[in-house]
Amino acid sequence: MALEHILGKLKYDGSVTGFALLTNNGQPFLSFSLPEELLPQIHGALRIHASSLKLVNVMTKQGTLILARVDPNWILAVHFSEESLGSALQKTKTVVDMLEQVELPPPPSNIATELPVEAVEEVPEDLSPEIEKMKAATITEGAEVGVPEAGLVVVRHGCIVHHGPRYTDAVTLGSPLNRLLKDKSAKFAVDVLLLADEKRTVFKISQELGKSVERVIDVVTWCVSERILTVECPEEQEAGVAPIVEYPLYEGDLKKAKKEHQAVLMLCDGVHTVQDIAAELNIPYFKALQSIVPYRGKTVKFVGKDKAGE
Amino acid sequence: MGVKGSLAWSLKIPKVSKPLFQATYRELMNYLIQTSSNVDEINQKLKEIGFKVGEYLLMDYADRIRKHAVAFHQFASTLQLAYKVNSGQEFTSIWISDDRRVVKFTDVKCPICEGVEIKDLPGLQYCNLVSGVFQAVLTLRGFNGDSYQESCRAVGDDACTWTIKLLE
C-alpha cells in the first residue's frame, strides 16, 4: 500500500486535526495540518523519551497528541481533537502497523541532527523581510545554475510533478517557506506537495484530491517558481503523444482484385494510411477508400498502430 | 424511417447498451472539461475526436451505402441514414436552405445528451462529436464544407441541431 494511501486514513478521519511524520530530532516532514504550536511540546516529549519512544500520548490544549515510532528514523505524530485516549492510541497504532510495511526513505540529509531547541521560538513574528531575502536568493541561484525562469514554464495537466530543491523546506512545518505556502492556499498547497511523488501528473493529483486541474496548476506553477517543485512536460504530450492509426494491409493476390482497385491495393502495405495512399496516387480519399473497403475483413485487414512507433 | 434504415438498424447493426454509451461519452466530456481551458477548446477537441470517429465510420458507410451524395444537399438523406443506423433513431426534422447550401439536422430526443443538464458552461456543444463526424464525411468526400452544433439540449435548448454548410 502506498504511503499516501495509509496517511489518507488519518486525513479523512474526522477526529484527526493534523499529523506529520517526524525525524528523530522532531523535524516534521510530511505534515498535514499539524498545529504548529504543538512543536515545542513534541520536541519536549522527544527529548524525554529519546530512542526508547514507542507509543506515547501527550495531552495538549486542543486534544490528544500521539507519538509513535514507525522505524529507527521516523516517528508518526497524530493530533486528535475529540477522541478517547484508547481510540486515539488504537487508530495511531493501526496506521503505524501499516507504515511498517512501507519502506520509508531516510530523512533528508540537510535536516539538522540536533534537536531544534529554540528554533520555534526564534522564528520572528514578521517574516516578510526574510521571505523577500529568500526570494531574491532563489532567483539569483536559479540563474546561476541555468534553471529556466519560472515564467517560461507552462504547467499543463499532463506534466509529471517532481520535488524541487526546496521541497523539504516547504513541507517542514514552521519554516518560512512552509508559512508562505500556507498563506497562499492554506491546506490545499500542502496536499498537492504531499501527493507529488515523482510519478503523478498534475491531472492525477487533481483527481486524487477531487479538485479542479486549474487549482492544481496554480499551486504547481507557484511552487515551480519557488523551486519547491519541478515539472516534466514532454513536448509531444500536447500534440497527442502517440495516436493509434489504422493502416490497411492487403494480403491477397493482386491479380484477383478488380483492375481499378489494384493501384490502391498495391499500396496497402501496413505502412501507408488511406490518406497517404490517396495523396500518393493523387486521387480523392473517398475513391481510395472505396477501392479498399470491398476487401476489408477478407484480404485487407486494418492494422492499428501507435503512430510514434512507425 | 425508410425501409432500408429500419432493416439496417434491426438486422445489420451490432448494438451496445445506451447507458454504457452515454456513460462513456459523459466521462469523455468530463475529461475534456477538466483538461481544457475554455469552452471553445472543449468544443474544438470534441469535433476533432468526432472527425476521427467519422473517418472510421466512413469505412462502414462507404461499403454499405450504395448511393452516395453527389450534390451537397443530398447529404440530408445520407446523413439521416447514417444517423439512423448508428443511433437507432431518426432526426426529428431536416431543413434544407433554398440555395441548397445549408442543411440543418434537428433531434429533439438526442440520445447523446439525454438526461444531461449543464448550466455553468454556456456555449458548450455537448454533442459536437456529431459535427466532427459530419465534417469527416464532408471533407473526406471532397466537399469544402463546415459543420457545427447550433443548439444543444444539454445546455437548455429545445433540441440538438447540427448544421452543415457548403463553403464554396
Tab-separated table of C-alpha atoms in Angstrom:
chain	number	residue	atom	x	y	z
A	1	MET	CA	0.000	0.000	0.000
A	2	ALA	CA	1.370	3.413	-0.889
A	3	LEU	CA	2.392	5.849	1.815
A	4	GLU	CA	-0.215	8.425	0.924
A	5	HIS	CA	-2.995	5.837	0.989
A	6	ILE	CA	-2.058	4.934	4.517
A	7	LEU	CA	-1.789	8.556	5.598
A	8	GLY	CA	-5.097	9.136	3.826
A	9	LYS	CA	-6.733	7.109	6.598
A	10	LEU	CA	-5.774	9.867	9.011
A	11	LYS	CA	-6.516	12.662	6.585
A	12	TYR	CA	-10.123	11.617	6.175
A	13	ASP	CA	-10.657	10.784	9.830
A	14	GLY	CA	-12.883	13.500	11.284
A	15	SER	CA	-11.337	13.256	14.748
A	16	VAL	CA	-7.801	13.889	13.410
A	17	THR	CA	-6.865	17.558	13.275
A	18	GLY	CA	-3.392	17.014	11.893
A	19	PHE	CA	-0.489	14.645	11.567
A	20	ALA	CA	3.127	14.541	10.490
A	21	LEU	CA	5.994	12.202	10.013
A	22	LEU	CA	8.826	13.412	12.225
A	23	THR	CA	12.514	12.756	12.156
A	24	ASN	CA	14.186	11.706	15.393
A	25	ASN	CA	15.015	15.328	16.083
A	26	GLY	CA	11.404	16.394	15.713
A	27	GLN	CA	11.524	17.921	12.245
A	28	PRO	CA	8.136	17.427	10.620
A	29	PHE	CA	8.496	16.106	7.113
A	30	LEU	CA	5.223	15.066	5.554
A	31	SER	CA	2.990	17.240	7.621
A	32	PHE	CA	-0.710	17.677	7.190
A	33	SER	CA	-2.364	20.431	9.200
A	34	LEU	CA	-0.464	19.604	12.371
A	35	PRO	CA	-0.907	22.700	14.567
A	36	GLU	CA	2.439	24.467	14.717
A	37	GLU	CA	2.050	25.401	18.348
A	38	LEU	CA	2.413	21.712	19.193
A	39	LEU	CA	6.005	21.626	18.001
A	40	PRO	CA	7.574	22.705	21.329
A	41	GLN	CA	5.568	20.017	23.130
A	42	ILE	CA	6.613	17.440	20.548
A	43	HIS	CA	10.245	18.383	20.888
A	44	GLY	CA	9.945	18.190	24.685
A	45	ALA	CA	8.391	14.714	24.550
A	46	LEU	CA	11.039	13.503	22.114
A	47	ARG	CA	13.813	14.768	24.366
A	48	ILE	CA	12.359	12.908	27.342
A	49	HIS	CA	11.705	9.622	25.594
A	50	ALA	CA	14.504	9.789	23.038
A	51	SER	CA	15.272	6.437	21.460
A	52	SER	CA	13.086	4.440	23.872
A	53	LEU	CA	9.969	6.024	22.399
A	54	LYS	CA	7.414	3.538	21.128
A	55	LEU	CA	3.949	4.905	21.673
A	56	VAL	CA	3.199	7.857	23.928
A	57	ASN	CA	0.387	10.304	24.369
A	58	VAL	CA	0.748	13.973	25.157
A	59	MET	CA	-2.221	15.988	26.369
A	60	THR	CA	-2.481	19.300	24.562
A	61	LYS	CA	-4.768	22.312	24.943
A	62	GLN	CA	-6.786	21.231	21.932
A	63	GLY	CA	-6.829	17.471	22.435
A	64	THR	CA	-4.544	14.490	22.440
A	65	LEU	CA	-1.266	14.078	20.601
A	66	ILE	CA	0.023	10.577	19.965
A	67	LEU	CA	3.656	9.960	19.062
A	68	ALA	CA	4.527	6.544	17.706
A	69	ARG	CA	7.750	5.146	16.328
A	70	VAL	CA	7.480	3.859	12.775
A	71	ASP	CA	11.092	2.826	12.193
A	72	PRO	CA	14.524	3.836	13.509
A	73	ASN	CA	14.337	7.092	11.506
A	74	TRP	CA	10.714	8.131	11.655
A	75	ILE	CA	8.053	8.925	14.236
A	76	LEU	CA	4.407	9.482	13.444
A	77	ALA	CA	2.660	12.317	15.263
A	78	VAL	CA	-1.136	12.409	15.165
A	79	HIS	CA	-3.250	15.031	16.858
A	80	PHE	CA	-6.842	14.194	17.765
A	81	SER	CA	-9.413	16.751	18.840
A	82	GLU	CA	-12.317	14.723	20.133
A	83	GLU	CA	-11.350	11.152	20.651
A	84	SER	CA	-10.943	8.908	23.650
A	85	LEU	CA	-7.348	8.137	24.510
A	86	GLY	CA	-7.810	4.434	23.849
A	87	SER	CA	-9.298	5.006	20.456
A	88	ALA	CA	-6.643	7.587	19.547
A	89	LEU	CA	-3.889	5.166	20.516
A	90	GLN	CA	-5.531	2.357	18.593
A	91	LYS	CA	-6.005	4.452	15.429
A	92	THR	CA	-2.397	5.575	15.509
A	93	LYS	CA	-1.175	2.055	16.139
A	94	THR	CA	-3.187	0.753	13.167
A	95	VAL	CA	-1.589	3.306	10.859
A	96	VAL	CA	1.889	2.617	12.259
A	97	ASP	CA	1.409	-1.098	11.659
A	98	MET	CA	0.620	-0.340	8.038
A	99	LEU	CA	3.519	2.099	7.737
A	100	GLU	CA	5.859	-0.612	8.899
A	101	GLN	CA	5.071	-2.444	5.680
A	102	VAL	CA	6.217	0.543	3.646
A	103	GLU	CA	9.839	1.328	3.029
A	104	LEU	CA	10.218	4.923	4.110
A	105	PRO	CA	13.072	6.923	2.638
A	106	PRO	CA	15.804	8.058	5.025
A	107	PRO	CA	15.367	11.622	6.342
A	108	PRO	CA	16.822	14.269	4.083
A	109	SER	CA	20.480	14.807	4.854
A	110	ASN	CA	20.104	18.557	5.204
A	111	ILE	CA	17.952	18.222	8.316
A	112	ALA	CA	19.933	19.101	11.415
A	113	THR	CA	20.778	16.246	13.722
A	114	GLU	CA	20.423	18.325	16.857
A	115	LEU	CA	17.052	18.995	18.345
A	116	PRO	CA	15.985	22.485	17.344
A	117	VAL	CA	15.560	23.536	20.975
A	118	GLU	CA	14.829	27.176	20.421
A	119	ALA	CA	14.081	27.007	16.757
A	120	VAL	CA	10.366	27.617	17.056
A	121	GLU	CA	10.671	30.449	19.499
A	122	GLU	CA	13.282	32.103	17.329
A	123	VAL	CA	11.042	32.409	14.307
A	124	PRO	CA	10.416	36.141	14.050
A	125	GLU	CA	6.849	37.360	14.093
A	126	ASP	CA	7.234	39.338	10.934
A	127	LEU	CA	8.572	37.014	8.289
A	128	SER	CA	8.250	39.167	5.256
A	129	PRO	CA	11.801	40.612	5.118
A	130	GLU	CA	13.229	37.137	5.465
A	131	ILE	CA	10.963	35.798	2.748
A	132	GLU	CA	11.880	38.615	0.445
A	133	LYS	CA	15.539	37.837	1.035
A	134	MET	CA	14.888	34.197	0.269
A	135	LYS	CA	13.087	35.027	-2.945
A	136	ALA	CA	15.938	37.175	-4.135
A	137	ALA	CA	18.442	34.469	-3.293
A	138	THR	CA	16.410	31.895	-5.154
A	139	ILE	CA	16.251	33.866	-8.348
A	140	THR	CA	19.988	34.527	-8.335
A	141	GLU	CA	20.788	30.938	-7.595
A	142	GLY	CA	18.418	29.746	-10.306
A	143	ALA	CA	20.058	31.978	-12.860
A	144	GLU	CA	23.480	30.668	-11.909
A	145	VAL	CA	22.669	27.051	-12.463
A	146	GLY	CA	20.767	27.774	-15.631
A	147	VAL	CA	17.311	26.912	-14.329
A	148	PRO	CA	14.754	28.313	-16.753
A	149	GLU	CA	12.867	31.275	-15.460
A	150	ALA	CA	9.614	30.328	-13.803
A	151	GLY	CA	7.682	32.479	-16.215
A	152	LEU	CA	8.755	30.254	-19.049
A	153	VAL	CA	7.469	27.051	-17.505
A	154	VAL	CA	3.961	26.346	-18.637
A	155	VAL	CA	2.414	23.782	-16.336
A	156	ARG	CA	-0.120	21.597	-18.108
A	157	HIS	CA	-2.386	18.806	-16.970
A	158	GLY	CA	-0.058	16.141	-18.330
A	159	CYS	CA	3.110	17.360	-16.609
A	160	ILE	CA	4.748	14.998	-14.133
A	161	VAL	CA	5.456	16.743	-10.842
A	162	HIS	CA	8.885	16.268	-9.245
A	163	HIS	CA	10.361	17.507	-5.999
A	164	GLY	CA	12.444	20.636	-6.377
A	165	PRO	CA	15.471	21.691	-4.313
A	166	ARG	CA	13.297	23.450	-1.738
A	167	TYR	CA	10.679	20.701	-1.376
A	168	THR	CA	11.898	19.585	2.033
A	169	ASP	CA	11.956	23.154	3.244
A	170	ALA	CA	8.382	23.656	2.072
A	171	VAL	CA	6.995	20.578	3.842
A	172	THR	CA	8.835	21.340	7.065
A	173	LEU	CA	6.356	22.815	9.480
A	174	GLY	CA	7.228	26.265	10.701
A	175	SER	CA	9.766	27.040	8.007
A	176	PRO	CA	9.253	30.460	6.424
A	177	LEU	CA	8.574	28.766	3.102
A	178	ASN	CA	6.013	26.464	4.693
A	179	ARG	CA	4.246	29.500	6.163
A	180	LEU	CA	4.364	31.301	2.877
A	181	LEU	CA	2.856	28.247	1.224
A	182	LYS	CA	0.043	28.098	3.738
A	183	ASP	CA	-0.601	31.819	3.384
A	184	LYS	CA	-1.009	31.281	-0.311
A	185	SER	CA	-3.511	28.491	-0.300
A	186	ALA	CA	-3.950	27.115	3.220
A	187	LYS	CA	-4.039	23.344	3.292
A	188	PHE	CA	-4.508	22.827	-0.418
A	189	ALA	CA	-0.901	23.503	-1.436
A	190	VAL	CA	0.355	21.137	1.260
A	191	ASP	CA	-1.969	18.430	-0.077
A	192	VAL	CA	-0.554	18.917	-3.545
A	193	LEU	CA	3.006	18.616	-2.212
A	194	LEU	CA	2.061	15.502	-0.299
A	195	LEU	CA	0.837	13.839	-3.478
A	196	ALA	CA	3.783	14.917	-5.618
A	197	ASP	CA	5.619	11.607	-5.748
A	198	GLU	CA	7.728	11.989	-8.901
A	199	LYS	CA	5.225	9.897	-10.840
A	200	ARG	CA	1.869	11.620	-10.670
A	201	THR	CA	0.849	14.145	-13.256
A	202	VAL	CA	-0.998	17.358	-12.470
A	203	PHE	CA	-4.179	15.689	-13.708
A	204	LYS	CA	-3.689	12.662	-11.464
A	205	ILE	CA	-3.116	14.876	-8.433
A	206	SER	CA	-6.264	16.851	-9.184
A	207	GLN	CA	-8.239	13.622	-9.452
A	208	GLU	CA	-6.955	12.255	-6.164
A	209	LEU	CA	-7.697	15.497	-4.372
A	210	GLY	CA	-11.052	15.885	-6.084
A	211	LYS	CA	-10.124	19.450	-7.063
A	212	SER	CA	-10.032	21.162	-10.417
A	213	VAL	CA	-6.978	20.860	-12.623
A	214	GLU	CA	-6.778	24.662	-12.765
A	215	ARG	CA	-6.323	24.942	-8.980
A	216	VAL	CA	-3.594	22.315	-9.021
A	217	ILE	CA	-1.905	24.072	-11.960
A	218	ASP	CA	-1.976	27.352	-9.967
A	219	VAL	CA	-0.299	25.778	-6.966
A	220	VAL	CA	2.232	23.807	-9.020
A	221	THR	CA	3.092	26.870	-11.099
A	222	TRP	CA	3.743	28.857	-7.940
A	223	CYS	CA	5.776	26.017	-6.409
A	224	VAL	CA	7.833	25.756	-9.608
A	225	SER	CA	8.548	29.476	-9.423
A	226	GLU	CA	9.694	28.957	-5.818
A	227	ARG	CA	11.746	25.880	-6.781
A	228	ILE	CA	9.716	23.719	-4.413
A	229	LEU	CA	8.668	21.561	-7.338
A	230	THR	CA	9.817	20.975	-10.869
A	231	VAL	CA	7.722	19.678	-13.725
A	232	GLU	CA	8.474	17.415	-16.609
A	233	CYS	CA	6.246	18.220	-19.541
A	234	PRO	CA	7.021	16.090	-22.570
A	235	GLU	CA	6.657	18.187	-25.699
A	236	GLU	CA	4.758	15.594	-27.662
A	237	GLN	CA	2.163	15.315	-24.932
A	238	GLU	CA	0.391	18.384	-26.199
A	239	ALA	CA	0.323	17.066	-29.730
A	240	GLY	CA	-1.433	13.929	-28.564
A	241	VAL	CA	1.584	11.687	-27.847
A	242	ALA	CA	1.018	8.611	-29.929
A	243	PRO	CA	-2.357	8.299	-31.592
A	244	ILE	CA	-3.429	4.883	-32.755
A	245	VAL	CA	-3.800	4.979	-36.510
A	246	GLU	CA	-5.065	2.238	-38.783
A	247	TYR	CA	-3.077	1.138	-41.766
A	248	PRO	CA	-4.663	-1.099	-44.416
A	249	LEU	CA	-2.729	-4.247	-45.290
A	250	TYR	CA	-3.619	-6.247	-48.422
A	251	GLU	CA	-2.656	-9.872	-48.106
A	252	GLY	CA	-4.386	-11.372	-51.135
A	253	ASP	CA	-3.347	-11.970	-54.710
A	254	LEU	CA	-3.360	-8.662	-56.573
A	255	LYS	CA	-4.342	-10.339	-59.826
A	256	LYS	CA	-7.587	-11.482	-58.280
A	257	ALA	CA	-8.573	-7.943	-57.331
A	258	LYS	CA	-10.541	-5.695	-59.668
A	259	LYS	CA	-8.259	-3.873	-62.057
A	260	GLU	CA	-9.381	-0.434	-60.951
A	261	HIS	CA	-8.576	-1.294	-57.340
A	262	GLN	CA	-5.117	-2.694	-57.916
A	263	ALA	CA	-3.131	0.550	-57.808
A	264	VAL	CA	-4.611	1.331	-54.386
A	265	LEU	CA	-4.272	-2.200	-53.048
A	266	MET	CA	-0.609	-2.273	-54.046
A	267	LEU	CA	-0.010	0.469	-51.541
A	268	CYS	CA	-1.941	-1.285	-48.780
A	269	ASP	CA	1.241	-2.480	-47.149
A	270	GLY	CA	0.502	-1.845	-43.486
A	271	VAL	CA	2.688	1.273	-43.607
A	272	HIS	CA	0.565	3.768	-45.571
A	273	THR	CA	-2.698	5.178	-44.253
A	274	VAL	CA	-5.656	5.597	-46.586
A	275	GLN	CA	-4.813	9.305	-46.621
A	276	ASP	CA	-1.220	8.544	-47.639
A	277	ILE	CA	-2.373	6.272	-50.448
A	278	ALA	CA	-4.824	8.860	-51.782
A	279	ALA	CA	-2.120	11.501	-51.710
A	280	GLU	CA	0.418	9.269	-53.400
A	281	LEU	CA	-1.939	8.351	-56.216
A	282	ASN	CA	-3.370	11.844	-56.340
A	283	ILE	CA	-6.952	10.606	-56.023
A	284	PRO	CA	-9.689	11.664	-53.563
A	285	TYR	CA	-9.639	9.957	-50.172
A	286	PHE	CA	-13.085	8.504	-50.736
A	287	LYS	CA	-12.053	6.900	-54.009
A	288	ALA	CA	-9.088	5.235	-52.316
A	289	LEU	CA	-11.370	4.084	-49.534
A	290	GLN	CA	-13.863	2.618	-51.994
A	291	SER	CA	-11.067	0.587	-53.569
A	292	ILE	CA	-10.185	-0.874	-50.181
A	293	VAL	CA	-13.443	-1.482	-48.306
A	294	PRO	CA	-14.752	-4.278	-50.571
A	295	TYR	CA	-11.788	-6.376	-49.420
A	296	ARG	CA	-11.978	-5.406	-45.769
A	297	GLY	CA	-12.236	-8.424	-43.498
A	298	LYS	CA	-11.265	-10.668	-46.397
A	299	THR	CA	-7.903	-9.933	-47.938
A	300	VAL	CA	-7.485	-6.480	-46.416
A	301	LYS	CA	-7.031	-6.062	-42.723
A	302	PHE	CA	-6.547	-2.826	-40.858
A	303	VAL	CA	-3.548	-2.811	-38.601
A	304	GLY	CA	-3.903	-0.477	-35.643
A	305	LYS	CA	-0.547	1.028	-34.770
A	306	ASP	CA	0.812	3.608	-32.467
A	307	LYS	CA	1.916	6.352	-34.841
A	308	ALA	CA	5.041	7.084	-32.835
A	309	GLY	CA	6.136	3.507	-33.390
A	310	GLU	CA	6.336	3.880	-37.155
B	1	MET	CA	-37.992	5.886	-41.322
B	2	GLY	CA	-37.313	4.265	-44.609
B	3	VAL	CA	-37.340	0.521	-45.032
B	4	LYS	CA	-33.596	0.448	-45.591
B	5	GLY	CA	-32.883	2.277	-42.359
B	6	SER	CA	-35.232	0.071	-40.343
B	7	LEU	CA	-33.804	-3.105	-41.775
B	8	ALA	CA	-30.247	-1.951	-41.339
B	9	TRP	CA	-30.908	-0.988	-37.726
B	10	SER	CA	-32.772	-4.211	-36.927
B	11	LEU	CA	-30.603	-6.713	-38.717
B	12	LYS	CA	-27.255	-5.326	-39.689
B	13	ILE	CA	-26.023	-3.102	-36.914
B	14	PRO	CA	-24.288	-4.548	-33.869
B	15	LYS	CA	-25.534	-2.647	-30.805
B	16	VAL	CA	-24.266	-1.571	-27.441
B	17	SER	CA	-26.337	-0.519	-24.455
B	18	LYS	CA	-27.354	3.132	-24.456
B	19	PRO	CA	-26.439	3.726	-20.791
B	20	LEU	CA	-22.976	2.316	-21.500
B	21	PHE	CA	-22.527	4.642	-24.458
B	22	GLN	CA	-23.884	7.636	-22.557
B	23	ALA	CA	-21.722	6.976	-19.510
B	24	THR	CA	-18.621	6.595	-21.665
B	25	TYR	CA	-19.434	9.779	-23.541
B	26	ARG	CA	-20.067	11.636	-20.293
B	27	GLU	CA	-16.678	10.620	-18.959
B	28	LEU	CA	-15.049	11.690	-22.212
B	29	MET	CA	-16.720	15.065	-21.706
B	30	ASN	CA	-15.577	15.228	-18.092
B	31	TYR	CA	-12.035	14.571	-19.199
B	32	LEU	CA	-12.219	17.269	-21.854
B	33	ILE	CA	-13.779	19.746	-19.425
B	34	GLN	CA	-11.051	19.113	-16.873
B	35	THR	CA	-8.213	19.340	-19.347
B	36	SER	CA	-9.360	22.335	-21.390
B	37	SER	CA	-9.009	25.974	-20.523
B	38	ASN	CA	-12.262	27.185	-22.061
B	39	VAL	CA	-15.492	26.104	-23.719
B	40	ASP	CA	-14.218	26.778	-27.240
B	41	GLU	CA	-11.350	24.427	-26.641
B	42	ILE	CA	-13.700	21.692	-25.426
B	43	ASN	CA	-15.925	22.147	-28.487
B	44	GLN	CA	-12.939	22.062	-30.795
B	45	LYS	CA	-11.432	18.949	-29.231
B	46	LEU	CA	-14.772	17.188	-29.363
B	47	LYS	CA	-15.098	17.990	-33.037
B	48	GLU	CA	-11.593	16.681	-33.704
B	49	ILE	CA	-12.449	13.442	-31.919
B	50	GLY	CA	-15.668	13.273	-33.942
B	51	PHE	CA	-13.661	13.680	-37.128
B	52	LYS	CA	-11.593	10.615	-36.249
B	53	VAL	CA	-14.741	8.691	-35.381
B	54	GLY	CA	-16.263	9.793	-38.712
B	55	GLU	CA	-13.197	8.638	-40.579
B	56	TYR	CA	-13.626	5.225	-39.031
B	57	LEU	CA	-17.377	5.095	-39.602
B	58	LEU	CA	-16.905	6.101	-43.201
B	59	MET	CA	-15.321	2.737	-43.857
B	60	ASP	CA	-18.590	1.071	-42.968
B	61	TYR	CA	-20.569	3.750	-44.658
B	62	ALA	CA	-18.537	3.526	-47.877
B	63	ASP	CA	-19.186	-0.167	-48.072
B	64	ARG	CA	-22.823	-0.382	-47.062
B	65	ILE	CA	-24.376	2.639	-48.654
B	66	ARG	CA	-24.567	2.326	-52.382
B	67	LYS	CA	-25.983	5.741	-53.275
B	68	HIS	CA	-23.556	8.381	-52.147
B	69	ALA	CA	-24.350	12.058	-52.126
B	70	VAL	CA	-23.297	13.698	-55.335
B	71	ALA	CA	-24.665	17.179	-54.660
B	72	PHE	CA	-24.167	18.831	-51.280
B	73	HIS	CA	-27.833	18.872	-50.258
B	74	GLN	CA	-28.041	15.111	-50.778
B	75	PHE	CA	-26.139	14.733	-47.520
B	76	ALA	CA	-29.540	15.397	-45.952
B	77	SER	CA	-30.585	11.848	-46.780
B	78	THR	CA	-27.220	10.083	-46.497
B	79	LEU	CA	-26.526	11.576	-43.072
B	80	GLN	CA	-30.073	10.804	-41.975
B	81	LEU	CA	-29.445	7.173	-42.864
B	82	ALA	CA	-26.056	7.210	-41.173
B	83	TYR	CA	-27.631	8.717	-38.028
B	84	LYS	CA	-30.339	6.102	-38.046
B	85	VAL	CA	-28.064	3.117	-38.476
B	86	ASN	CA	-25.775	4.331	-35.747
B	87	SER	CA	-28.283	5.559	-33.181
B	88	GLY	CA	-31.474	3.693	-33.979
B	89	GLN	CA	-33.444	6.900	-34.314
B	90	GLU	CA	-34.013	9.485	-36.994
B	91	PHE	CA	-33.555	13.223	-36.908
B	92	THR	CA	-36.845	14.837	-35.930
B	93	SER	CA	-36.536	17.227	-38.840
B	94	ILE	CA	-34.139	18.204	-41.592
B	95	TRP	CA	-34.160	21.645	-43.148
B	96	ILE	CA	-32.508	22.486	-46.467
B	97	SER	CA	-31.970	26.103	-47.448
B	98	ASP	CA	-33.431	27.347	-50.725
B	99	ASP	CA	-29.997	27.617	-52.300
B	100	ARG	CA	-29.244	24.067	-51.066
B	101	ARG	CA	-26.019	25.168	-49.461
B	102	VAL	CA	-27.097	24.748	-45.844
B	103	VAL	CA	-28.649	21.702	-44.194
B	104	LYS	CA	-29.806	21.617	-40.569
B	105	PHE	CA	-30.428	18.350	-38.757
B	106	THR	CA	-32.563	18.532	-35.615
B	107	ASP	CA	-33.209	15.913	-32.958
B	108	VAL	CA	-35.487	16.740	-30.036
B	109	LYS	CA	-34.549	13.454	-28.362
B	110	CYS	CA	-30.822	13.457	-28.907
B	111	PRO	CA	-29.506	10.198	-27.421
B	112	ILE	CA	-26.084	11.671	-26.674
B	113	CYS	CA	-27.110	14.319	-24.158
B	114	GLU	CA	-30.278	12.624	-22.906
B	115	GLY	CA	-30.700	13.436	-19.224
B	116	VAL	CA	-27.709	15.783	-19.184
B	117	GLU	CA	-28.160	19.312	-17.886
B	118	ILE	CA	-25.214	21.683	-17.798
B	119	LYS	CA	-25.796	25.193	-16.528
B	120	ASP	CA	-22.346	26.548	-15.860
B	121	LEU	CA	-20.748	26.149	-19.292
B	122	PRO	CA	-22.664	28.413	-21.676
B	123	GLY	CA	-21.741	27.831	-25.301
B	124	LEU	CA	-20.835	24.218	-24.694
B	125	GLN	CA	-21.639	21.997	-27.677
B	126	TYR	CA	-22.037	18.780	-25.747
B	127	CYS	CA	-22.908	16.725	-28.823
B	128	ASN	CA	-20.320	18.320	-31.091
B	129	LEU	CA	-18.854	14.913	-31.761
B	130	VAL	CA	-21.631	14.545	-34.328
B	131	SER	CA	-20.408	17.716	-36.064
B	132	GLY	CA	-16.965	16.139	-36.255
B	133	VAL	CA	-18.412	13.007	-37.828
B	134	PHE	CA	-20.300	15.143	-40.358
B	135	GLN	CA	-17.165	17.167	-41.014
B	136	ALA	CA	-15.218	13.978	-41.753
B	137	VAL	CA	-17.882	12.820	-44.189
B	138	LEU	CA	-17.889	16.193	-45.980
B	139	THR	CA	-14.134	16.638	-46.081
B	140	LEU	CA	-13.219	13.078	-46.934
B	141	ARG	CA	-15.840	13.040	-49.668
B	142	GLY	CA	-14.064	16.064	-51.112
B	143	PHE	CA	-16.556	18.801	-50.221
B	144	ASN	CA	-15.379	22.138	-48.869
B	145	GLY	CA	-17.906	22.436	-46.087
B	146	ASP	CA	-18.211	23.347	-42.451
B	147	SER	CA	-20.107	21.585	-39.731
B	148	TYR	CA	-21.055	22.753	-36.235
B	149	GLN	CA	-23.585	22.221	-33.482
B	150	GLU	CA	-26.031	25.086	-33.453
B	151	SER	CA	-28.092	24.230	-30.391
B	152	CYS	CA	-27.905	21.644	-27.653
B	153	ARG	CA	-30.462	20.322	-25.192
B	154	ALA	CA	-27.760	19.733	-22.586
B	155	VAL	CA	-27.321	23.489	-22.171
B	156	GLY	CA	-31.026	24.294	-22.191
B	157	ASP	CA	-32.031	24.498	-25.858
B	158	ASP	CA	-35.214	22.795	-27.056
B	159	ALA	CA	-33.400	20.442	-29.383
B	160	CYS	CA	-29.982	19.490	-30.663
B	161	THR	CA	-29.315	20.933	-34.089
B	162	TRP	CA	-26.279	20.310	-36.252
B	163	THR	CA	-25.639	22.414	-39.319
B	164	ILE	CA	-23.578	21.648	-42.387
B	165	LYS	CA	-22.730	24.446	-44.769
B	166	LEU	CA	-21.143	24.443	-48.225
B	167	LEU	CA	-18.313	26.961	-48.266
B	168	GLU	CA	-17.664	27.415	-51.942
